[in-house]
XYZ file of N, CA, C and O in Angstrom:
648
model
N 11.238 32.521 -12.701
C 10.502 33.530 -11.973
C 10.446 33.134 -10.506
O 10.070 32.026 -10.159
N 10.816 34.056 -9.648
C 10.797 33.788 -8.218
C 9.416 34.081 -7.657
O 8.767 35.050 -8.033
N 8.983 33.217 -6.753
C 7.687 33.420 -6.113
C 7.933 34.037 -4.746
O 8.903 33.701 -4.075
N 7.042 34.943 -4.316
C 7.212 35.478 -2.975
C 6.809 34.425 -1.957
O 6.201 33.420 -2.286
N 7.172 34.657 -0.705
C 6.951 33.660 0.350
C 5.474 33.300 0.490
O 5.125 32.139 0.638
N 4.598 34.294 0.409
C 3.173 34.046 0.547
C 2.664 33.140 -0.573
O 1.890 32.217 -0.341
N 3.116 33.399 -1.789
C 2.688 32.566 -2.914
C 3.229 31.148 -2.780
O 2.533 30.178 -3.081
N 4.484 31.001 -2.337
C 5.061 29.660 -2.150
C 4.306 28.905 -1.077
O 4.037 27.718 -1.218
N 3.974 29.602 0.033
C 3.245 28.936 1.108
C 1.856 28.540 0.622
O 1.378 27.456 0.925
N 1.222 29.410 -0.163
C -0.079 29.078 -0.724
C 0.015 27.887 -1.661
O -0.838 27.003 -1.661
N 1.051 27.869 -2.459
C 1.253 26.748 -3.368
C 1.525 25.471 -2.584
O 1.039 24.398 -2.935
N 2.298 25.603 -1.516
C 2.561 24.436 -0.664
C 1.261 23.927 -0.063
O 1.024 22.718 0.017
N 0.393 24.858 0.329
C -0.905 24.457 0.877
C -1.701 23.698 -0.174
O -2.330 22.683 0.128
N -1.652 24.179 -1.416
C -2.384 23.499 -2.488
C -1.856 22.089 -2.702
O -2.633 21.142 -2.873
N -0.529 21.939 -2.689
C 0.059 20.612 -2.860
C -0.312 19.718 -1.684
O -0.657 18.548 -1.869
N -0.267 20.257 -0.466
C -0.632 19.458 0.702
C -2.094 19.035 0.637
O -2.432 17.897 0.945
N -2.950 19.954 0.219
C -4.371 19.612 0.104
C -4.565 18.517 -0.927
O -5.294 17.554 -0.704
N -3.908 18.664 -2.072
C -4.025 17.625 -3.094
C -3.520 16.294 -2.553
O -4.127 15.248 -2.783
N -2.428 16.349 -1.821
C -1.910 15.130 -1.208
C -2.884 14.547 -0.209
O -3.056 13.332 -0.120
N -3.544 15.412 0.555
C -4.550 14.948 1.512
C -5.696 14.253 0.786
O -6.173 13.207 1.220
N -6.117 14.856 -0.306
C -7.220 14.269 -1.058
C -6.824 12.932 -1.660
O -7.596 11.971 -1.645
N -5.610 12.854 -2.194
C -5.130 11.625 -2.818
C -4.963 10.521 -1.782
O -5.304 9.372 -2.008
N -4.427 10.884 -0.612
C -4.123 9.868 0.391
C -5.288 9.571 1.320
O -5.186 8.679 2.152
N -6.363 10.307 1.223
C -7.463 10.111 2.163
C -7.101 10.660 3.526
O -7.615 10.231 4.543
N -6.207 11.596 3.589
C -5.697 12.303 4.756
C -4.787 11.436 5.596
O -3.652 11.753 5.767
N -5.268 10.343 6.147
C -4.391 9.492 6.932
C -4.064 10.044 8.300
O -3.588 9.327 9.147
N -4.307 11.314 8.545
C -4.024 11.874 9.855
C -5.238 11.838 10.762
O -5.129 12.105 11.940
N -6.395 11.537 10.190
C -7.579 11.474 11.018
C -7.497 10.266 11.937
O -6.950 9.233 11.571
N -8.018 10.404 13.142
C -7.967 9.276 14.072
C -8.644 8.052 13.487
O -9.650 8.159 12.803
N -8.080 6.915 13.752
C -8.614 5.668 13.248
C -9.913 5.337 13.977
O -9.931 5.278 15.198
N -11.017 5.117 13.256
C -12.284 4.844 13.924
C -12.293 3.504 14.644
O -13.090 3.289 15.528
N -11.382 2.601 14.294
C -11.374 1.299 14.942
C -10.533 1.287 16.213
O -10.449 0.273 16.888
N -9.911 2.413 16.506
C -9.061 2.467 17.700
C -9.913 2.455 18.951
O -10.943 3.122 19.020
N -9.463 1.706 19.970
C -10.178 1.766 21.233
C -10.009 3.158 21.821
O -9.021 3.828 21.548
N -10.974 3.616 22.588
C -10.862 4.960 23.137
C -9.649 5.073 24.056
O -9.297 4.130 24.754
N -9.048 6.228 24.027
C -7.920 6.494 24.915
C -8.485 6.719 26.301
O -9.480 7.423 26.458
N -7.859 6.110 27.317
C -8.378 6.312 28.662
C -8.412 7.805 28.984
O -7.462 8.517 28.749
N -9.553 8.242 29.486
C -9.680 9.645 29.819
C -8.996 9.896 31.141
O -9.179 9.160 32.092
N -8.206 10.919 31.156
C -7.487 11.265 32.377
C -7.952 12.622 32.842
O -8.295 13.478 32.049
N -7.961 12.782 34.138
C -8.303 14.078 34.688
C -7.212 15.058 34.312
O -6.033 14.727 34.361
N -7.578 16.270 33.924
C -6.546 17.237 33.583
C -5.708 17.581 34.807
O -6.165 17.474 35.933
N -4.467 18.003 34.549
C -3.595 18.408 35.649
C -4.224 19.606 36.344
O -4.868 20.432 35.713
N -4.072 19.706 37.670
C -4.671 20.822 38.395
C -4.183 22.157 37.836
O -3.042 22.287 37.422
N -5.075 23.146 37.846
C -4.718 24.474 37.336
C -3.568 25.048 38.135
O -3.464 24.852 39.340
N -2.710 25.753 37.434
C -1.579 26.379 38.097
C -0.405 25.438 38.278
O 0.670 25.849 38.679
N -0.581 24.167 38.000
C 0.490 23.205 38.162
C 1.441 23.300 36.975
O 1.021 23.358 35.836
N 2.744 23.276 37.265
C 3.739 23.316 36.203
C 3.932 21.928 35.606
O 4.494 21.795 34.536
N 3.492 20.902 36.289
C 3.646 19.538 35.817
C 2.580 19.225 34.775
O 1.416 19.521 34.966
N 2.974 18.606 33.653
C 2.002 18.283 32.621
C 1.121 17.080 32.950
O 0.184 16.806 32.233
N 1.410 16.352 34.026
C 0.562 15.239 34.410
C 1.186 13.897 34.087
O 2.314 13.791 33.619
N 0.412 12.853 34.323
C 0.872 11.494 34.082
C 0.934 11.223 32.589
O 0.427 11.997 31.777
N 1.516 10.073 32.255
C 1.576 9.695 30.845
C 0.167 9.589 30.270
O -0.085 10.038 29.145
N -0.776 9.043 31.016
C -2.156 8.917 30.537
C -2.769 10.293 30.285
O -3.467 10.499 29.286
N -2.502 11.249 31.162
C -3.018 12.602 30.972
C -2.388 13.253 29.749
O -3.072 13.903 28.947
N -1.080 13.069 29.608
C -0.393 13.637 28.454
C -0.894 12.993 27.170
O -1.085 13.672 26.157
N -1.122 11.688 27.191
C -1.661 10.986 26.022
C -3.026 11.551 25.643
O -3.289 11.813 24.462
N -3.890 11.729 26.626
C -5.225 12.250 26.350
C -5.144 13.632 25.709
O -5.857 13.914 24.736
N -4.255 14.471 26.221
C -4.089 15.812 25.642
C -3.559 15.738 24.216
O -4.031 16.446 23.325
N -2.570 14.875 23.994
C -1.980 14.750 22.665
C -2.972 14.220 21.642
O -3.063 14.738 20.527
N -3.697 13.183 21.995
C -4.655 12.600 21.063
C -5.746 13.618 20.740
O -6.153 13.752 19.579
N -6.194 14.377 21.737
C -7.198 15.415 21.477
C -6.639 16.483 20.539
O -7.320 16.919 19.600
N -5.402 16.903 20.760
C -4.799 17.929 19.908
C -4.571 17.410 18.491
O -4.844 18.108 17.520
N -4.084 16.185 18.357
C -3.860 15.607 17.027
C -5.193 15.476 16.284
O -5.268 15.740 15.081
N -6.248 15.104 16.978
C -7.574 15.015 16.353
C -8.043 16.384 15.881
O -8.591 16.523 14.787
N -7.795 17.409 16.685
C -8.162 18.774 16.322
C -7.362 19.251 15.109
O -7.908 19.890 14.199
N -6.086 18.925 15.079
C -5.233 19.282 13.943
C -5.736 18.585 12.676
O -5.809 19.187 11.612
N -6.095 17.315 12.793
C -6.594 16.568 11.635
C -7.884 17.193 11.111
O -8.082 17.291 9.891
N -8.750 17.634 12.007
C -9.984 18.303 11.594
C -9.663 19.578 10.817
O -10.236 19.838 9.759
N -8.715 20.353 11.335
C -8.325 21.592 10.658
C -7.667 21.306 9.305
O -7.882 22.038 8.346
N -6.880 20.241 9.227
C -6.277 19.865 7.948
C -7.348 19.610 6.903
O -7.199 19.986 5.743
N -8.427 18.967 7.310
C -9.518 18.675 6.399
C -10.220 19.929 5.884
O -10.831 19.917 4.826
N -10.102 21.044 6.625
C -10.756 22.292 6.225
C -9.941 23.088 5.213
O -10.475 23.961 4.539
N -8.660 22.791 5.095
C -7.810 23.572 4.193
C -8.322 23.480 2.760
O -8.402 24.482 2.068
N -8.683 22.293 2.323
C -9.151 22.113 0.953
C -10.378 22.945 0.635
O -10.443 23.591 -0.415
N -11.345 22.967 1.527
C -12.559 23.736 1.261
C -12.295 25.237 1.317
O -12.924 26.011 0.606
N -11.356 25.652 2.126
C -11.045 27.083 2.232
C -10.190 27.580 1.078
O -10.218 28.763 0.766
N -9.413 26.695 0.486
C -8.483 27.110 -0.563
C -9.209 27.802 -1.711
O -8.729 28.805 -2.230
N -10.378 27.301 -2.106
C -11.120 27.890 -3.215
C -11.836 29.179 -2.853
O -11.963 30.068 -3.676
N -12.311 29.282 -1.627
C -13.115 30.442 -1.242
C -12.352 31.471 -0.413
O -12.675 32.643 -0.446
N -11.383 31.013 0.347
C -10.649 31.901 1.251
C -9.179 31.485 1.290
O -8.709 30.918 2.276
N -8.418 31.750 0.211
C -7.030 31.296 0.160
C -6.169 31.842 1.298
O -5.316 31.134 1.815
N -6.419 33.088 1.696
C -5.638 33.647 2.815
C -5.983 32.935 4.122
O -5.103 32.685 4.945
N -7.250 32.582 4.286
C -7.656 31.825 5.464
C -7.039 30.436 5.470
O -6.625 29.927 6.517
N -6.962 29.819 4.287
C -6.327 28.500 4.172
C -4.849 28.596 4.522
O -4.311 27.731 5.213
N -4.203 29.653 4.049
C -2.792 29.877 4.367
C -2.590 30.058 5.869
O -1.670 29.490 6.452
N -3.455 30.861 6.470
C -3.361 31.095 7.913
C -3.587 29.797 8.681
O -2.895 29.514 9.665
N -4.558 29.017 8.221
C -4.846 27.743 8.872
C -3.646 26.799 8.765
O -3.271 26.147 9.738
N -3.022 26.748 7.585
C -1.836 25.910 7.405
C -0.720 26.362 8.336
O -0.065 25.535 8.974
N -0.522 27.673 8.433
C 0.503 28.191 9.347
C 0.198 27.840 10.794
O 1.084 27.463 11.561
N -1.081 27.937 11.165
C -1.489 27.584 12.523
C -1.280 26.104 12.813
O -0.853 25.721 13.910
N -1.574 25.268 11.829
C -1.373 23.827 11.987
C 0.107 23.532 12.193
O 0.482 22.758 13.076
N 0.941 24.154 11.374
C 2.383 23.948 11.498
C 2.870 24.375 12.876
O 3.656 23.669 13.516
N 2.370 25.494 13.358
C 2.752 25.970 14.691
C 2.278 25.012 15.778
O 3.021 24.692 16.705
N 1.042 24.530 15.659
C 0.509 23.605 16.659
C 1.272 22.286 16.671
O 1.525 21.715 17.736
N 1.640 21.796 15.490
C 2.430 20.569 15.437
C 3.789 20.816 16.093
O 4.293 19.979 16.830
N 4.361 21.980 15.831
C 5.651 22.332 16.432
C 5.591 22.479 17.945
O 6.584 22.269 18.633
N 4.418 22.808 18.471
C 4.264 23.012 19.913
C 3.887 21.743 20.674
O 3.810 21.767 21.903
N 3.639 20.645 19.976
C 3.185 19.435 20.663
C 4.152 18.987 21.757
O 3.722 18.594 22.842
N 5.442 19.032 21.481
C 6.392 18.514 22.466
C 6.501 19.390 23.709
O 6.985 18.926 24.739
N 6.019 20.621 23.652
C 6.059 21.475 24.840
C 5.012 21.053 25.868
O 5.058 21.502 27.003
N 4.096 20.193 25.469
C 3.008 19.782 26.355
C 3.294 18.495 27.114
O 2.472 18.079 27.915
N 4.420 17.861 26.817
C 4.690 16.572 27.452
C 6.103 16.512 28.027
O 6.986 17.253 27.613
N 6.264 15.593 28.955
C 7.582 15.325 29.525
C 7.960 13.856 29.385
O 9.117 13.510 29.553
N 7.001 13.016 29.092
C 7.242 11.587 28.994
C 8.175 11.296 27.812
O 7.860 11.664 26.673
N 9.315 10.621 28.061
C 10.279 10.361 26.982
C 9.711 9.546 25.818
O 10.039 9.821 24.658
N 8.866 8.573 26.090
C 8.286 7.761 25.013
C 7.381 8.619 24.123
O 7.391 8.476 22.895
N 6.624 9.512 24.721
C 5.757 10.401 23.944
C 6.580 11.433 23.184
O 6.263 11.759 22.042
N 7.620 11.946 23.807
C 8.480 12.930 23.137
C 9.100 12.360 21.864
O 9.175 13.047 20.843
N 9.524 11.103 21.912
C 10.094 10.472 20.726
C 9.086 10.358 19.595
O 9.390 10.637 18.437
N 7.866 9.966 19.927
C 6.820 9.830 18.912
C 6.430 11.191 18.329
O 6.223 11.332 17.129
N 6.348 12.188 19.191
C 6.003 13.534 18.726
C 7.115 14.087 17.842
O 6.845 14.723 16.818
N 8.358 13.823 18.214
C 9.489 14.284 17.405
C 9.423 13.731 15.989
O 9.714 14.445 15.018
N 9.039 12.464 15.850
C 8.902 11.853 14.524
C 7.786 12.525 13.719
O 7.943 12.786 12.522
N 6.671 12.811 14.369
C 5.545 13.464 13.693
C 5.947 14.869 13.248
O 5.684 15.276 12.113
N 6.611 15.611 14.143
C 7.046 16.967 13.802
C 8.037 16.967 12.644
O 7.911 17.769 11.716
N 9.004 16.079 12.694
C 10.006 16.008 11.626
C 9.347 15.658 10.294
O 9.681 16.230 9.247
N 8.408 14.733 10.321
C 7.702 14.343 9.102
C 6.893 15.495 8.522
O 6.905 15.727 7.306
N 6.201 16.224 9.368
C 5.404 17.367 8.905
C 6.308 18.451 8.324
O 6.036 18.982 7.249
N 7.379 18.787 9.042
C 8.303 19.821 8.561
C 8.890 19.437 7.200
O 8.994 20.272 6.308
N 9.261 18.171 7.040
C 9.816 17.710 5.768
C 8.765 17.790 4.665
O 9.073 18.164 3.532
N 7.534 17.450 4.993
C 6.442 17.489 4.031
C 6.191 18.913 3.539
O 6.074 19.156 2.336
N 6.123 19.859 4.458
C 5.889 21.259 4.090
C 7.076 21.792 3.284
O 6.885 22.471 2.265
N 8.288 21.472 3.707
C 9.481 21.934 2.976
C 9.497 21.369 1.560
O 9.774 22.091 0.591
N 9.179 20.079 1.417
C 9.160 19.448 0.098
C 8.095 20.093 -0.788
O 8.333 20.378 -1.960
N 6.918 20.326 -0.221
C 5.840 20.941 -1.001
C 6.245 22.335 -1.462
O 6.046 22.698 -2.627
N 6.830 23.110 -0.579
C 7.241 24.472 -0.918
C 8.314 24.463 -2.000
O 8.214 25.191 -2.992
N 9.324 23.627 -1.825
C 10.412 23.549 -2.809
C 9.910 23.010 -4.147
O 10.320 23.489 -5.204
N 9.045 22.024 -4.106
C 8.530 21.425 -5.337
C 7.743 22.434 -6.155
O 7.888 22.498 -7.380
N 6.911 23.193 -5.487
C 6.122 24.199 -6.194
C 7.039 25.268 -6.775
O 6.876 25.687 -7.919
N 8.019 25.706 -5.996
C 8.955 26.723 -6.483
C 9.700 26.241 -7.716
O 10.005 27.018 -8.614
N 10.000 24.947 -7.767
C 10.755 24.370 -8.886
C 9.851 23.862 -10.012
O 10.342 23.405 -11.037
N 8.526 23.921 -9.812
C 7.610 23.428 -10.837
C 7.566 21.914 -10.927
O 7.206 21.353 -11.960
N 7.917 21.225 -9.845
C 7.970 19.765 -9.811
C 6.571 19.196 -9.612
O 5.993 19.291 -8.540
N 6.033 18.582 -10.654
C 4.682 18.024 -10.568
C 4.640 16.639 -9.914
O 3.567 16.147 -9.596
N 5.790 16.037 -9.695
C 5.796 14.727 -9.033
C 5.603 14.862 -7.527
O 5.564 13.861 -6.813
N 5.464 16.082 -7.056
C 5.313 16.316 -5.618
C 4.054 15.665 -5.062
O 4.047 15.228 -3.910
N 2.984 15.589 -5.852
C 1.733 15.042 -5.346
C 1.908 13.629 -4.804
O 1.403 13.286 -3.745
N 2.646 12.810 -5.530
C 2.866 11.423 -5.099
C 3.691 11.387 -3.813
O 3.380 10.642 -2.889
N 4.739 12.194 -3.764
C 5.578 12.235 -2.557
C 4.792 12.758 -1.353
O 4.923 12.235 -0.254
N 3.966 13.766 -1.576
C 3.158 14.331 -0.490
C 2.179 13.267 0.011
O 2.010 13.088 1.220
N 1.549 12.548 -0.904
C 0.632 11.479 -0.509
C 1.328 10.417 0.316
O 0.822 9.976 1.347
N 2.531 10.031 -0.107
C 3.312 9.041 0.657
C 3.700 9.585 2.021
O 3.634 8.877 3.024
N 4.099 10.849 2.039
C 4.477 11.479 3.311
C 3.309 11.565 4.270
O 3.456 11.329 5.473
N 2.132 11.895 3.745
C 0.944 11.963 4.596
C 0.555 10.577 5.108
O 0.125 10.435 6.257
N 0.715 9.568 4.274
C 0.431 8.201 4.715
C 1.363 7.817 5.859
O 0.928 7.250 6.866
N 2.640 8.148 5.702
C 3.611 7.846 6.758
C 3.283 8.603 8.043
O 3.344 8.032 9.136
N 2.901 9.874 7.910
C 2.502 10.636 9.095
C 1.268 10.020 9.751
O 1.176 9.951 10.975
N 0.325 9.577 8.925
C -0.870 8.925 9.461
C -0.517 7.674 10.251
O -1.104 7.399 11.300
N 0.466 6.919 9.763
C 0.919 5.721 10.479
C 1.555 6.097 11.817
O 1.360 5.411 12.821
N 2.302 7.201 11.837
C 2.917 7.650 13.091
C 1.856 8.109 14.085
O 1.967 7.843 15.282
N 0.824 8.789 13.591
C -0.267 9.225 14.463
C -1.017 8.008 15.000
O -1.346 7.947 16.182
N -1.262 7.024 14.141
C -1.928 5.799 14.587
C -1.087 5.090 15.644
O -1.612 4.600 16.648
N 0.226 5.061 15.442
C 1.123 4.436 16.436
C 1.046 5.182 17.760
O 1.039 4.563 18.833
N 0.947 6.505 17.719
C 0.783 7.293 18.949
C -0.528 6.948 19.620
O -0.585 6.727 20.834
N -1.613 6.850 18.837
C -2.920 6.498 19.400
C -2.895 5.105 20.019
O -3.427 4.897 21.108
N -2.262 4.146 19.326
C -2.183 2.795 19.856
C -1.352 2.758 21.134
O -1.715 2.067 22.092
N -0.267 3.493 21.159
C 0.562 3.563 22.355
C -0.268 4.127 23.523
O -0.237 3.586 24.617
N -0.982 5.207 23.244
C -1.773 5.836 24.295
C -2.948 4.966 24.748
O -3.375 5.028 25.892
N -3.463 4.147 23.843
C -4.568 3.241 24.195
C -4.055 1.960 24.853
O -4.846 1.139 25.302
N -2.729 1.798 24.867
C -2.155 0.604 25.494
C -2.167 -0.614 24.609
O -2.010 -1.737 25.090
N -2.367 -0.418 23.302
C -2.395 -1.569 22.400
C -1.123 -1.714 21.593
O -1.027 -2.592 20.754
N -0.149 -0.824 21.823
C 1.114 -0.909 21.064
C 2.166 -1.631 21.880
O 2.184 -1.639 23.057
């Protein structure tokens, strides 16, 4: 039986949520991390994204916001499945847009790894659900752990401890 795209995406969201629960999310900012140096935002109207420190501050804030939204998917899935689906789509879009906010080559490389990992995770979840593969939960948990490590590496780089 073929599932429509909306049902597959919803199923992928369910697998991702289960993976988040199993892995303890891993994308949330590490509480033991030293604070990222706060940088003044780039002047309004400027086409330049700012210094590496400014770009780091923006990225860490956005990744923290994404992690917060990821944590909401599970609670919404039971009460508002369409809202959970929309939130998952928004998260995917925001992760995809991260590299448009920076110009620093070191940050671009780290963001590229995070984006590739997320895209692979969503694709695996979608395909696994379509195929009825119940082993997806373990793979999703491992994938989320790996993404969490990449986010931590980005935070450490931005804090100057990497």
